[in-house]
């Protein structure tokens, strides 16, 4: 595998550290603002729990949300062969393999590092794609693992959740400035309720969209087959649109990990999707294929 994913991994490690620092600072600042020194102590405990949860348990939450179950090589020999081949080519440990009973074609990777990683595919994607296309999808998901994308996206999700939680709690907080000294300031309350979820969405959008482009390019480099990934993405996109998943709480927390947006929707839902436009991803992969052909 090229040196590029290692460079991405280093950058994502720095981003993760920065997000963890921001998450901690946000919790501590809110705790002191709400409860003074006593609130600060409580905020420290919350911060430690949030950071530990983001680091150690994000994989379990995502797998549970998709009802994914571990599978053996006897059950899915072809899938195991693909993952083993690509892992060996990248000189990385083989991840745990899971299959979700979901008929929608989709896939995701989770885990804090290559030693504690899992790759999950849906039954729908196994039925829909050719072996060549499925191998390309596996390369994409393994690139997420090698680039440490899963950890950074989990931390970003935790940060976004904290921002949204504070915004939702604003209605109960005495922010001052109203006729009733113990009541909330309507202007401040409205600002928090609007900007809180907006900030959370922007954080997830910025990180997730960039990492999808990056994983597409690195996955195509690993498999040496960008056109197979381009074809797979087109099939997955149309399949997901025909069979969208319900946007409930558990699934929305895992949606940003998937190779394609599992939900339907337009307007603001489309604007704040954590996935870049599929047409742009396919165009970049075809451009990458053209560059490889030209280099030969």
Short mmCIF file of C-alpha atoms in Angstrom, two decimals:
data_model
loop_
_atom_site.label_atom_id
_atom_site.label_comp_id
_atom_site.label_asym_id
_atom_site.label_seq_id
_atom_site.Cartn_x
_atom_site.Cartn_y
_atom_site.Cartn_z
CA UNK A 1 0.00 0.00 0.00
CA UNK A 2 1.23 3.52 -0.67
CA UNK A 3 2.51 5.91 1.95
CA UNK A 4 -0.54 8.12 1.49
CA UNK A 5 -2.84 6.32 3.96
CA UNK A 6 -0.13 6.54 6.61
CA UNK A 7 -0.02 10.30 6.10
CA UNK A 8 -3.79 10.46 6.39
CA UNK A 9 -3.64 8.38 9.56
CA UNK A 10 -1.18 10.83 11.11
CA UNK A 11 -3.36 13.82 10.22
CA UNK A 12 -6.47 12.11 11.53
CA UNK A 13 -4.68 11.35 14.79
CA UNK A 14 -4.00 15.05 15.23
CA UNK A 15 -7.60 15.89 14.35
CA UNK A 16 -8.85 13.33 16.86
CA UNK A 17 -6.69 14.80 19.61
CA UNK A 18 -7.96 18.28 18.74
CA UNK A 19 -11.59 17.14 18.82
CA UNK A 20 -11.10 15.35 22.13
CA UNK A 21 -9.60 18.55 23.51
CA UNK A 22 -12.51 20.60 22.18
CA UNK A 23 -15.01 18.10 23.58
CA UNK A 24 -13.34 18.26 26.99
CA UNK A 25 -13.11 22.07 26.97
CA UNK A 26 -16.76 22.38 25.98
CA UNK A 27 -17.96 20.09 28.76
CA UNK A 28 -15.73 21.73 31.38
CA UNK A 29 -16.74 25.23 30.31
CA UNK A 30 -20.43 24.36 30.42
CA UNK A 31 -20.03 22.70 33.80
CA UNK A 32 -18.35 25.75 35.31
CA UNK A 33 -20.89 28.10 33.71
CA UNK A 34 -23.82 26.14 35.08
CA UNK A 35 -22.54 25.14 38.50
CA UNK A 36 -19.30 26.92 39.34
CA UNK A 37 -16.59 24.79 40.93
CA UNK A 38 -19.09 22.07 41.84
CA UNK A 39 -20.32 21.93 38.27
CA UNK A 40 -16.73 21.78 37.05
CA UNK A 41 -16.06 18.63 39.07
CA UNK A 42 -19.20 17.03 37.69
CA UNK A 43 -18.18 18.08 34.17
CA UNK A 44 -14.78 16.42 34.57
CA UNK A 45 -16.50 13.12 35.32
CA UNK A 46 -18.81 13.53 32.31
CA UNK A 47 -15.86 14.42 30.10
CA UNK A 48 -13.92 11.32 31.13
CA UNK A 49 -16.96 9.11 30.53
CA UNK A 50 -17.67 10.67 27.11
CA UNK A 51 -14.07 10.38 25.93
CA UNK A 52 -13.78 6.79 27.15
CA UNK A 53 -17.08 5.84 25.57
CA UNK A 54 -16.13 7.43 22.25
CA UNK A 55 -12.84 5.58 22.24
CA UNK A 56 -13.77 2.11 23.47
CA UNK A 57 -17.44 1.45 22.63
CA UNK A 58 -18.26 3.18 19.33
CA UNK A 59 -17.89 -0.09 17.38
CA UNK A 60 -20.39 -1.96 19.53
CA UNK A 61 -23.00 0.78 19.19
CA UNK A 62 -22.72 0.88 15.40
CA UNK A 63 -22.90 -2.89 15.01
CA UNK A 64 -25.89 -3.10 17.32
CA UNK A 65 -27.69 -0.34 15.44
CA UNK A 66 -27.48 -2.39 12.21
CA UNK A 67 -28.19 -5.70 13.98
CA UNK A 68 -24.92 -6.99 12.50
CA UNK A 69 -23.77 -10.43 13.60
CA UNK A 70 -20.27 -11.97 13.41
CA UNK A 71 -19.87 -14.52 10.62
CA UNK A 72 -17.44 -17.37 10.09
CA UNK A 73 -15.33 -18.18 7.07
CA UNK A 74 -17.49 -21.24 6.45
CA UNK A 75 -20.54 -18.99 6.09
CA UNK A 76 -18.95 -16.37 3.82
CA UNK A 77 -15.76 -17.84 2.31
CA UNK A 78 -15.59 -15.38 -0.59
CA UNK A 79 -15.95 -12.38 1.70
CA UNK A 80 -13.25 -13.71 4.01
CA UNK A 81 -10.93 -14.29 1.05
CA UNK A 82 -11.36 -10.69 -0.13
CA UNK A 83 -10.71 -9.19 3.28
CA UNK A 84 -7.72 -11.44 3.93
CA UNK A 85 -6.15 -10.62 0.56
CA UNK A 86 -6.51 -6.86 0.96
CA UNK A 87 -5.41 -6.89 4.60
CA UNK A 88 -2.27 -8.77 3.66
CA UNK A 89 -1.63 -6.38 0.77
CA UNK A 90 -1.84 -3.48 3.22
CA UNK A 91 0.26 -5.38 5.80
CA UNK A 92 -2.43 -4.87 8.40
CA UNK A 93 -4.28 -7.28 10.74
CA UNK A 94 -7.49 -8.78 9.45
CA UNK A 95 -10.59 -7.17 11.00
CA UNK A 96 -13.58 -8.99 12.43
CA UNK A 97 -16.33 -9.58 9.86
CA UNK A 98 -20.04 -8.96 10.42
CA UNK A 99 -23.14 -9.26 8.27
CA UNK A 100 -26.33 -7.29 8.83
CA UNK A 101 -29.68 -8.80 7.76
CA UNK A 102 -30.65 -5.44 6.24
CA UNK A 103 -31.84 -5.79 2.61
CA UNK A 104 -30.53 -2.32 1.75
CA UNK A 105 -27.10 -2.47 0.08
CA UNK A 106 -24.59 -0.80 2.41
CA UNK A 107 -21.37 -1.37 4.34
CA UNK A 108 -19.36 0.25 7.11
CA UNK A 109 -16.22 -0.17 9.19
CA UNK A 110 -15.83 0.57 12.86
CA UNK A 111 -13.25 0.25 15.61
CA UNK A 112 -10.63 2.49 17.15
CA UNK A 113 -7.61 1.09 15.26
CA UNK A 114 -6.62 -1.76 12.89
CA UNK A 115 -6.10 -4.11 15.85
CA UNK A 116 -9.67 -3.52 17.09
CA UNK A 117 -11.58 -3.11 13.84
CA UNK A 118 -14.69 -4.61 12.31
CA UNK A 119 -16.05 -4.50 8.77
CA UNK A 120 -19.77 -5.04 8.29
CA UNK A 121 -21.75 -5.56 5.11
CA UNK A 122 -25.48 -5.97 4.63
CA UNK A 123 -27.08 -8.98 3.03
CA UNK A 124 -28.40 -6.58 0.42
CA UNK A 125 -24.95 -5.52 -0.76
CA UNK A 126 -23.72 -9.12 -0.94
CA UNK A 127 -26.63 -9.99 -3.24
CA UNK A 128 -26.40 -6.85 -5.37
CA UNK A 129 -22.72 -6.47 -6.20
CA UNK A 130 -20.43 -8.58 -8.30
CA UNK A 131 -17.36 -10.07 -6.55
CA UNK A 132 -15.16 -7.43 -8.17
CA UNK A 133 -17.41 -4.62 -6.92
CA UNK A 134 -17.72 -6.10 -3.43
CA UNK A 135 -13.92 -6.34 -3.25
CA UNK A 136 -13.72 -2.64 -4.14
CA UNK A 137 -16.17 -1.78 -1.33
CA UNK A 138 -14.09 -3.82 1.13
CA UNK A 139 -11.03 -1.83 0.05
CA UNK A 140 -12.90 1.40 0.78
CA UNK A 141 -13.91 0.23 4.25
CA UNK A 142 -10.44 -1.03 5.10
CA UNK A 143 -9.06 2.37 4.13
CA UNK A 144 -11.33 3.94 6.73
CA UNK A 145 -9.76 1.64 9.32
CA UNK A 146 -6.18 2.32 8.23
CA UNK A 147 -6.75 6.07 8.10
CA UNK A 148 -8.18 6.05 11.65
CA UNK A 149 -11.37 7.59 10.24
CA UNK A 150 -13.61 5.60 12.55
CA UNK A 151 -12.18 7.03 15.74
CA UNK A 152 -12.25 10.62 14.52
CA UNK A 153 -15.83 10.30 13.29
CA UNK A 154 -16.89 8.77 16.61
CA UNK A 155 -15.31 11.63 18.53
CA UNK A 156 -16.91 14.14 16.16
CA UNK A 157 -20.28 12.50 16.72
CA UNK A 158 -19.80 12.75 20.49
CA UNK A 159 -18.87 16.42 20.18
CA UNK A 160 -21.89 17.08 17.99
CA UNK A 161 -24.11 15.29 20.48
CA UNK A 162 -22.82 17.42 23.34
CA UNK A 163 -23.50 20.62 21.40
CA UNK A 164 -27.02 19.50 20.58
CA UNK A 165 -27.65 18.39 24.18
CA UNK A 166 -26.65 21.80 25.52
CA UNK A 167 -28.96 23.45 23.00
CA UNK A 168 -31.87 21.25 24.07
CA UNK A 169 -31.18 21.98 27.75
CA UNK A 170 -31.25 25.73 27.07
CA UNK A 171 -35.00 25.84 27.69
CA UNK A 172 -34.41 24.86 31.33
CA UNK A 173 -31.51 27.21 32.03
CA UNK A 174 -31.83 30.68 33.63
CA UNK A 175 -29.74 32.68 31.18
CA UNK A 176 -30.79 36.08 32.48
CA UNK A 177 -32.06 39.13 30.68
CA UNK A 178 -35.79 38.44 30.85
CA UNK A 179 -38.39 40.16 33.02
CA UNK A 180 -38.20 37.19 35.32
CA UNK A 181 -34.63 37.06 36.67
CA UNK A 182 -34.90 33.30 37.08
CA UNK A 183 -36.29 32.76 33.58
CA UNK A 184 -34.37 32.20 30.39
CA UNK A 185 -33.52 35.00 28.00
CA UNK A 186 -35.76 34.26 24.98
CA UNK A 187 -33.19 35.55 22.50
CA UNK A 188 -30.36 33.49 23.99
CA UNK A 189 -32.61 30.45 24.21
CA UNK A 190 -33.62 30.76 20.56
CA UNK A 191 -30.00 31.25 19.51
CA UNK A 192 -28.87 28.10 21.31
CA UNK A 193 -31.74 26.02 19.98
CA UNK A 194 -30.94 27.05 16.40
CA UNK A 195 -27.16 27.23 16.41
CA UNK A 196 -26.57 24.17 18.59
CA UNK A 197 -27.89 21.53 16.17
CA UNK A 198 -26.52 23.57 13.26
CA UNK A 199 -23.00 23.48 14.72
CA UNK A 200 -23.34 19.77 15.38
CA UNK A 201 -24.37 19.11 11.78
CA UNK A 202 -21.54 21.20 10.37
CA UNK A 203 -18.95 19.29 12.44
CA UNK A 204 -20.19 15.93 11.21
CA UNK A 205 -20.59 17.14 7.65
CA UNK A 206 -17.10 18.61 7.34
CA UNK A 207 -15.31 15.57 8.73
CA UNK A 208 -17.42 12.85 7.13
CA UNK A 209 -17.50 14.26 3.61
CA UNK A 210 -13.73 14.69 3.44
CA UNK A 211 -13.07 11.22 4.79
CA UNK A 212 -15.35 9.57 2.21
CA UNK A 213 -13.43 11.12 -0.69
CA UNK A 214 -10.20 10.07 0.99
CA UNK A 215 -11.34 6.48 1.57
CA UNK A 216 -12.57 6.24 -2.03
CA UNK A 217 -9.14 7.23 -3.35
CA UNK A 218 -7.17 5.08 -0.90
CA UNK A 219 -9.47 2.09 -1.34
CA UNK A 220 -9.13 2.31 -5.13
CA UNK A 221 -5.35 2.47 -4.70
CA UNK A 222 -5.39 -0.61 -2.46
CA UNK A 223 -7.54 -2.66 -4.86
CA UNK A 224 -6.02 -1.05 -7.98
CA UNK A 225 -9.56 -0.94 -9.39
CA UNK A 226 -11.21 2.50 -9.11
CA UNK A 227 -13.79 1.68 -11.79
CA UNK A 228 -15.08 -1.26 -9.75
CA UNK A 229 -15.67 1.05 -6.79
CA UNK A 230 -17.34 3.64 -9.04
CA UNK A 231 -19.75 1.00 -10.35
CA UNK A 232 -20.41 -0.32 -6.86
CA UNK A 233 -21.19 3.16 -5.51
CA UNK A 234 -23.74 3.77 -8.26
CA UNK A 235 -25.52 0.48 -7.51
CA UNK A 236 -25.42 1.11 -3.77
CA UNK A 237 -26.78 4.64 -4.17
CA UNK A 238 -29.78 3.54 -6.23
CA UNK A 239 -30.43 0.56 -3.97
CA UNK A 240 -30.34 2.71 -0.83
CA UNK A 241 -32.74 5.21 -2.39
CA UNK A 242 -35.19 2.44 -3.27
CA UNK A 243 -35.00 0.90 0.22
CA UNK A 244 -34.23 3.73 2.68
CA UNK A 245 -33.80 2.87 6.33
CA UNK A 246 -35.98 4.51 9.00
CA UNK A 247 -34.19 7.53 10.47
CA UNK A 248 -34.53 6.47 14.10
CA UNK A 249 -32.13 7.39 16.89
CA UNK A 250 -29.95 4.28 16.77
CA UNK A 251 -29.49 4.32 13.01
CA UNK A 252 -28.85 8.04 12.73
CA UNK A 253 -25.93 7.67 15.14
CA UNK A 254 -24.33 5.10 12.80
CA UNK A 255 -25.34 6.56 9.42
CA UNK A 256 -22.17 8.61 8.99
CA UNK A 257 -20.11 5.40 9.10
CA UNK A 258 -21.82 3.83 6.08
CA UNK A 259 -20.49 3.93 2.55
CA UNK A 260 -23.71 5.57 1.31
CA UNK A 261 -26.42 7.63 2.99
CA UNK A 262 -28.95 5.04 4.21
CA UNK A 263 -31.82 7.52 4.48
CA UNK A 264 -34.02 9.30 1.99
CA UNK A 265 -34.84 12.96 2.15
CA UNK A 266 -34.30 16.34 0.59
CA UNK A 267 -34.13 19.95 1.70
CA UNK A 268 -32.21 20.44 4.94
CA UNK A 269 -31.80 16.70 5.40
CA UNK A 270 -29.94 16.55 2.10
CA UNK A 271 -27.97 19.71 2.85
CA UNK A 272 -26.63 18.32 6.11
CA UNK A 273 -26.02 14.79 4.87
CA UNK A 274 -22.67 13.52 6.09
CA UNK A 275 -22.00 11.93 2.69
CA UNK A 276 -20.74 13.85 -0.35
CA UNK A 277 -22.79 13.73 -3.57
CA UNK A 278 -22.47 10.28 -5.10
CA UNK A 279 -22.04 11.69 -8.59
CA UNK A 280 -18.96 13.61 -7.45
CA UNK A 281 -17.47 10.53 -5.81
CA UNK A 282 -17.98 8.48 -8.97
CA UNK A 283 -16.50 11.24 -11.13
CA UNK A 284 -13.37 11.41 -8.97
CA UNK A 285 -12.90 7.65 -9.16
CA UNK A 286 -13.21 7.65 -12.92
CA UNK A 287 -10.69 10.46 -13.07
CA UNK A 288 -8.38 8.39 -10.87
CA UNK A 289 -8.81 5.42 -13.22
CA UNK A 290 -7.94 7.62 -16.16
CA UNK A 291 -4.79 8.84 -14.43
CA UNK A 292 -3.72 5.25 -13.72
CA UNK A 293 -4.32 4.26 -17.34
CA UNK A 294 -2.35 7.29 -18.57
CA UNK A 295 0.57 6.46 -16.24
CA UNK A 296 0.80 3.00 -17.76
#
